[in-house]
PDB file of C-alpha atoms in Angstrom:
ATOM      1  CA  UNK A   8     175.434 -94.751 -16.865  1.00 82.00           C
ATOM      2  CA  UNK A   9     176.750 -91.249 -18.375  1.00 94.00           C
ATOM      3  CA  UNK A  10     180.604 -90.516 -17.429  1.00 97.00           C
ATOM      4  CA  UNK A  11     181.559 -87.031 -16.389  1.00 98.00           C
ATOM      5  CA  UNK A  12     184.173 -85.584 -18.436  1.00 98.00           C
ATOM      6  CA  UNK A  13     186.747 -83.111 -17.108  1.00 98.00           C
ATOM      7  CA  UNK A  14     189.455 -81.300 -19.110  1.00 98.00           C
ATOM      8  CA  UNK A  15     192.632 -80.599 -17.406  1.00 98.00           C
ATOM      9  CA  UNK A  16     193.773 -76.913 -17.844  1.00 98.00           C
ATOM     10  CA  UNK A  17     196.488 -77.881 -19.937  1.00 97.00           C
ATOM     11  CA  UNK A  18     194.062 -79.628 -22.383  1.00 97.00           C
ATOM     12  CA  UNK A  19     192.002 -76.558 -22.302  1.00 96.00           C
ATOM     13  CA  UNK A  20     194.827 -74.495 -23.677  1.00 97.00           C
ATOM     14  CA  UNK A  21     195.401 -76.824 -26.087  1.00 95.00           C
ATOM     15  CA  UNK A  22     192.041 -77.185 -27.508  1.00 95.00           C
ATOM     16  CA  UNK A  23     191.885 -73.317 -27.778  1.00 95.00           C
ATOM     17  CA  UNK A  24     194.646 -73.282 -30.270  1.00 94.00           C
ATOM     18  CA  UNK A  25     192.689 -75.852 -32.568  1.00 93.00           C
ATOM     19  CA  UNK A  26     191.118 -74.433 -35.521  1.00 92.00           C
ATOM     20  CA  UNK A  27     187.519 -73.238 -35.064  1.00 91.00           C
ATOM     21  CA  UNK A  28     186.458 -75.985 -37.712  1.00 89.00           C
ATOM     22  CA  UNK A  29     188.223 -78.981 -35.922  1.00 91.00           C
ATOM     23  CA  UNK A  30     187.363 -77.709 -32.355  1.00 92.00           C
ATOM     24  CA  UNK A  31     183.620 -78.528 -33.063  1.00 93.00           C
ATOM     25  CA  UNK A  32     184.626 -81.916 -34.022  1.00 94.00           C
ATOM     26  CA  UNK A  33     186.745 -82.115 -31.015  1.00 94.00           C
ATOM     27  CA  UNK A  34     183.757 -81.120 -28.746  1.00 94.00           C
ATOM     28  CA  UNK A  35     181.800 -83.728 -30.185  1.00 96.00           C
ATOM     29  CA  UNK A  36     183.998 -86.267 -29.596  1.00 96.00           C
ATOM     30  CA  UNK A  37     184.339 -85.193 -25.936  1.00 95.00           C
ATOM     31  CA  UNK A  38     180.581 -85.314 -25.466  1.00 96.00           C
ATOM     32  CA  UNK A  39     180.625 -88.795 -26.732  1.00 96.00           C
ATOM     33  CA  UNK A  40     183.266 -89.871 -24.331  1.00 96.00           C
ATOM     34  CA  UNK A  41     180.446 -89.295 -21.699  1.00 96.00           C
ATOM     35  CA  UNK A  42     178.671 -92.071 -23.039  1.00 95.00           C
ATOM     36  CA  UNK A  43     181.181 -94.377 -24.368  1.00 95.00           C
ATOM     37  CA  UNK A  44     184.753 -93.659 -22.722  1.00 96.00           C
ATOM     38  CA  UNK A  45     186.050 -97.178 -23.831  1.00 96.00           C
ATOM     39  CA  UNK A  46     185.767 -96.400 -27.630  1.00 93.00           C
ATOM     40  CA  UNK A  47     189.464 -95.302 -27.728  1.00 95.00           C
ATOM     41  CA  UNK A  48     192.502 -97.163 -27.997  1.00 97.00           C
ATOM     42  CA  UNK A  49     194.374 -98.352 -24.887  1.00 97.00           C
ATOM     43  CA  UNK A  50     197.919 -96.735 -24.752  1.00 97.00           C
ATOM     44  CA  UNK A  51     201.175 -98.307 -23.569  1.00 96.00           C
ATOM     45  CA  UNK A  52     204.434 -97.006 -22.583  1.00 94.00           C
ATOM     46  CA  UNK A  53     204.625 -93.560 -20.954  1.00 94.00           C
ATOM     47  CA  UNK A  54     201.004 -93.559 -21.244  1.00 95.00           C
ATOM     48  CA  UNK A  55     200.193 -96.819 -19.708  1.00 96.00           C
ATOM     49  CA  UNK A  56     196.552 -96.926 -18.578  1.00 96.00           C
ATOM     50  CA  UNK A  57     195.165 -94.247 -20.485  1.00 98.00           C
ATOM     51  CA  UNK A  58     193.279 -94.106 -23.809  1.00 98.00           C
ATOM     52  CA  UNK A  59     193.375 -92.031 -26.990  1.00 97.00           C
ATOM     53  CA  UNK A  60     190.652 -91.374 -29.361  1.00 97.00           C
ATOM     54  CA  UNK A  61     191.418 -89.949 -32.962  1.00 95.00           C
ATOM     55  CA  UNK A  62     189.723 -86.886 -34.287  1.00 93.00           C
ATOM     56  CA  UNK A  63     191.834 -86.517 -37.433  1.00 91.00           C
ATOM     57  CA  UNK A  64     194.681 -85.191 -37.157  1.00 91.00           C
ATOM     58  CA  UNK A  65     194.283 -84.718 -33.326  1.00 94.00           C
ATOM     59  CA  UNK A  66     194.318 -87.154 -30.495  1.00 96.00           C
ATOM     60  CA  UNK A  67     192.387 -86.837 -27.338  1.00 97.00           C
ATOM     61  CA  UNK A  68     194.615 -88.652 -24.389  1.00 97.00           C
ATOM     62  CA  UNK A  69     192.627 -89.358 -21.418  1.00 98.00           C
ATOM     63  CA  UNK A  70     192.098 -91.648 -18.219  1.00 98.00           C
ATOM     64  CA  UNK A  71     188.976 -93.146 -17.301  1.00 98.00           C
ATOM     65  CA  UNK A  72     187.865 -93.765 -13.440  1.00 97.00           C
ATOM     66  CA  UNK A  73     185.545 -96.592 -13.637  1.00 96.00           C
ATOM     67  CA  UNK A  74     184.232 -96.104  -9.885  1.00 96.00           C
ATOM     68  CA  UNK A  75     183.782 -92.564  -9.782  1.00 97.00           C
ATOM     69  CA  UNK A  76     182.265 -92.565 -13.461  1.00 97.00           C
ATOM     70  CA  UNK A  77     184.817 -89.972 -14.716  1.00 98.00           C
ATOM     71  CA  UNK A  78     187.121 -89.284 -17.624  1.00 98.00           C
ATOM     72  CA  UNK A  79     189.928 -86.953 -17.136  1.00 98.00           C
ATOM     73  CA  UNK A  80     191.293 -85.464 -20.565  1.00 98.00           C
ATOM     74  CA  UNK A  81     194.958 -84.702 -19.916  1.00 97.00           C
ATOM     75  CA  UNK A  82     196.017 -83.796 -23.500  1.00 96.00           C
ATOM     76  CA  UNK A  83     194.583 -82.853 -26.714  1.00 95.00           C
ATOM     77  CA  UNK A  84     197.076 -82.105 -29.500  1.00 92.00           C
ATOM     78  CA  UNK A  85     198.344 -82.961 -33.335  1.00 91.00           C
ATOM     79  CA  UNK A  86     198.775 -86.777 -33.704  1.00 87.00           C
ATOM     80  CA  UNK A  87     202.693 -86.091 -34.260  1.00 88.00           C
ATOM     81  CA  UNK A  88     203.481 -84.313 -31.328  1.00 82.00           C
ATOM     82  CA  UNK A  89     200.640 -85.338 -28.737  1.00 84.00           C
ATOM     83  CA  UNK A  90     202.581 -88.377 -27.285  1.00 79.00           C
TER      84      UNK A  90
END
């Protein structure tokens, strides 16, 4: 079953700031979340319950709603400042 991927407005703005070359890689990664959202790393601390995938040098932070088959992307940013 494919998941539906929803990008929060803040994450949309962050994605718009990424260079065109890296943005294409980000879009591919976001499309990949629809088929396998559990491929990311489970986070702890302030982001307990969230997942992160790496699109070097960026990170995509998201939450999975299993019952609704839904992925909500909350942050997209450089690895040094996204957390």
